[in-house]
Structures are given as structure tokens and as C-alpha cells.
Amino acid sequence: MMKEQIYIYDFDGTLTRRDSFPDFIRYARGGRSLFFGLLLFSPLLVLMKLRLYSNGRAKERLFSYFFQGMSIRVFDDLCAKYGLSRADLLLDAARKAVNEVASNGYRIFIVSASVDRWVLPFFRDVPNVTVIGTQIEVENGLVTGRFSTPNCYGAEKVRRIQALLPYREQYKLIAHGDSRGDKEMLNYADQGYFRPFR
């Protein structure tokens, strides 16, 4: 049986020039707010870099600091406008590759540790794209500051792919990543490419 060929891409650093998390905070809250927030959380971020504190937990605490209590309508509006205004965040070679794959009718999965709500608008005009990302918790129309899913990083990327594509033998997976957070995903794929657009 002919296997369906599916393309999988990490977002931050693979398709983009830099990490979208601090970039989105800067866009939504301003550079000054970002600076003081990063300064406040710098001890935690150092522990995270040393792998002494959970990547996902550190990210959630930072996210909560900037966005807890915000209306989800306001947040989603910021996400949509961010994708429109920051199209230059995507690497030219990456944009071209994704568009070419989409034009050939292949399914594409963007699998990112970033919040899915600000990643999706970058691909609003690209057909056959599904964004798998970290999801945020919303209660009574407000952002709680907590994540409703595990941080989509490392082995969690594979788990999320398996949830959507459970019949592994039916697919040929071609994955692209740029960091240790993509290692499991690249190993899981039939073909894995490390930093292909750099």
C-alpha cells in the first residue's frame, strides 16, 4: 500500500529567524515590559537552561506573568495581528519550502512548543496546514495563565503527532527541526532534517 507522505515542521528556529515567544510578548506588551519580565524571571530561566527546572513550567510562569486575566478575545486579536505584522519572522527559504509542499497537495503539521493561537495566523493562507502547539487554559472568557496541555516539546511532540496520526504504518513522515526539543520528533520520522533552512 502506498504511504501518505506528510511533512512536519517545528516552528521556532526551524521556520523562523528567532523564538516567537519573547517576540510575541514584545509585540503584545512592549519591549520595556519584556525586559523587566525577563529580568524578574532571570534566575528561573538560568535554572531552566541548566536543566534544573522544567522548560514547560518556566514558560508557563512567564506566560502567566504577562497574560493572566487578559480577555481571550483581546488575546486572539493580538495573535491574529501579530501573524499579519510579523510575516518577516519566517525565513524566506522556509516559507518557500512550506508553500511548495502545500501546493503539491501534501498535508503539513506545524508542531511547536509555542502557543498554537499565535502560530496559526502565520499559515492562514496556506492550505492543508494543521498547527499542533501548546494550548492555553481559558475560563469565563479570560486567560488563566495556565497551559491546558503539556508544553509541546521533546517527547510530547511525538505524543501529539501520534494522537492525530495513530496508524504509523500508513504514513511516511518527513520532519524538520532545529533543537534538542525536536530530537524525538526527528527520530520518530522516516526522514529527519536538522536546521534545513539555515
C-alpha positions as a printed Julia matrix, in Angstrom:
198×3 Matrix{Float64}:
   0.0    0.0    0.0
   1.23   3.47  -0.91
   2.03   5.5    2.2
   0.75   9.05   2.53
   3.66  11.49   2.66
   3.26  14.03   5.46
   5.53  16.97   6.23
   6.18  18.03   9.81
   7.92  21.25  10.83
   8.98  22.71  14.14
   8.21  26.44  14.19
  10.66  28.44  16.33
  14.17  28.44  14.9
  13.28  26.0   12.13
  10.85  28.14  10.16
  11.56  31.41  11.97
  14.51  33.73  12.45
  14.1   33.71  16.23
  11.92  32.43  19.06
   8.35  33.7   18.73
   7.61  33.6   22.49
   9.63  36.68  23.53
   8.85  38.26  20.17
   5.1   37.91  20.79
   5.46  39.29  24.32
   7.32  42.29  22.9
   4.58  42.8   20.33
   1.71  42.41  22.83
   3.2   44.1   25.9
   6.06  46.23  24.62
   9.84  45.97  24.82
  10.1   47.63  28.23
   7.66  45.18  29.79
   9.51  42.26  28.19
  12.83  43.49  29.56
  11.58  43.79  33.15
   9.71  40.49  32.94
  12.81  38.65  31.75
  14.86  40.37  34.45
  12.37  39.28  37.11
  12.4   35.68  35.92
  16.12  35.5   35.06
  17.03  33.17  37.99
  14.33  30.75  36.85
  15.44  30.97  33.22
  19.03  30.22  34.23
  17.86  27.11  36.11
  15.88  26.09  33.03
  18.94  26.46  30.79
  20.89  24.31  33.26
  18.05  21.75  33.06
  17.39  22.12  36.77
  13.87  23.44  36.24
  11.16  22.27  33.86
  11.13  24.02  30.49
   7.34  23.86  30.38
   6.83  25.13  33.93
   9.2   28.07  33.4
   7.42  29.0   30.2
   4.02  28.76  31.87
   5.08  31.06  34.7
   6.43  33.61  32.25
   3.27  33.38  30.14
   1.12  33.84  33.25
   3.05  36.94  34.29
   2.31  38.68  31.0
  -1.15  37.4   30.07
  -3.09  36.15  33.12
  -6.5   37.84  33.28
  -6.5   39.06  29.69
  -9.72  38.63  27.73
  -9.38  35.75  25.28
 -10.91  37.99  22.6
  -8.16  40.53  23.13
  -5.53  37.79  23.21
  -6.78  36.18  19.99
  -6.93  39.58  18.3
  -3.3   40.18  19.29
  -2.37  36.75  17.9
  -4.07  37.44  14.56
  -2.47  40.88  14.21
   0.91  39.51  15.26
   0.85  36.94  12.45
  -0.06  39.64   9.93
   2.51  42.18  11.08
   5.41  39.78  11.67
   5.38  37.8    8.43
   9.09  38.67   8.16
   9.73  36.39  11.15
   9.57  33.43   8.74
  12.79  32.53   6.96
  12.48  33.07   3.2
  13.7   29.55   2.38
  11.3   28.06   4.93
   8.32  30.0    3.59
   9.13  28.89   0.06
   9.51  25.23   1.1
   6.22  25.14   3.02
   4.32  26.83   0.19
   5.79  24.4   -2.34
   4.83  21.37  -0.24
   1.31  22.76   0.23
   0.92  23.49  -3.49
   1.69  19.83  -4.2
  -1.24  18.8   -2.01
   0.65  17.26   0.9
  -0.6   17.58   4.47
   1.56  19.73   6.72
   1.81  19.72  10.51
   3.47  22.59  12.36
   4.46  21.08  15.72
   5.56  23.79  18.13
   6.24  24.39  21.79
   4.81  27.86  21.23
   1.17  28.66  21.93
  -0.86  27.46  18.95
  -3.01  30.61  18.87
  -0.17  32.87  17.72
   1.42  30.31  15.38
  -1.71  29.55  13.34
  -2.12  33.05  11.8
   1.25  32.69  10.04
  -0.29  29.92   7.92
  -3.8   31.32   7.39
  -3.31  31.39   3.6
  -1.52  28.02   3.32
  -3.79  25.03   2.57
  -3.59  21.66   4.34
  -1.81  23.03   7.43
  -2.56  21.8   10.95
  -0.89  23.57  13.88
  -0.09  21.48  16.95
   1.13  23.64  19.8
   0.94  24.31  23.49
  -2.64  25.22  24.38
  -3.72  27.74  26.97
  -6.46  27.46  29.57
  -9.42  29.85  29.33
 -12.11  30.28  32.0
 -15.09  32.65  31.77
 -13.58  34.3   28.72
 -10.28  35.08  30.45
  -6.77  33.68  30.04
  -5.92  31.92  33.32
  -2.17  31.96  32.7
  -2.01  28.17  32.81
  -1.47  25.73  29.97
  -4.26  23.23  29.28
  -1.83  20.78  27.65
   1.75  19.78  28.43
   4.37  22.0   26.82
   4.66  20.66  23.25
   8.38  19.92  23.5
  10.56  16.82  23.18
   8.67  13.55  23.59
   5.38  15.48  23.86
   5.72  16.38  20.18
   5.71  12.69  19.27
   2.72  12.01  21.54
   0.74  14.8   19.91
   1.61  13.56  16.42
   0.58  10.02  17.36
  -2.76  11.29  18.68
  -3.58  12.78  15.28
  -1.85  10.15  13.13
  -2.31   6.88  15.08
  -1.73   4.46  12.21
   2.01   4.98  11.83
   2.44   2.34   9.13
   0.19   4.34   6.79
   2.41   7.42   6.69
   5.82   8.49   5.53
   6.78  11.29   7.89
   9.3   13.92   6.84
  10.24  16.08   9.82
  12.26  19.27  10.22
  13.67  20.69  13.46
  16.48  22.78  14.9
  16.99  21.96  18.58
  17.1   19.27  21.27
  13.37  19.83  21.72
  12.91  18.29  18.27
  15.17  15.27  18.76
  12.43  12.73  19.49
  10.3   14.01  16.61
  13.18  13.78  14.14
  13.99  10.24  15.32
  10.34   9.22  15.03
  10.11  10.38  11.4
  11.12   8.36   8.36
  13.29  11.28   7.3
  14.54  13.92   9.72
  16.23  17.18   8.74
  18.13  19.34  11.23
  18.24  23.1   10.55
  17.39  22.63   6.86
  16.76  26.31   6.09
  19.88  27.8    7.67
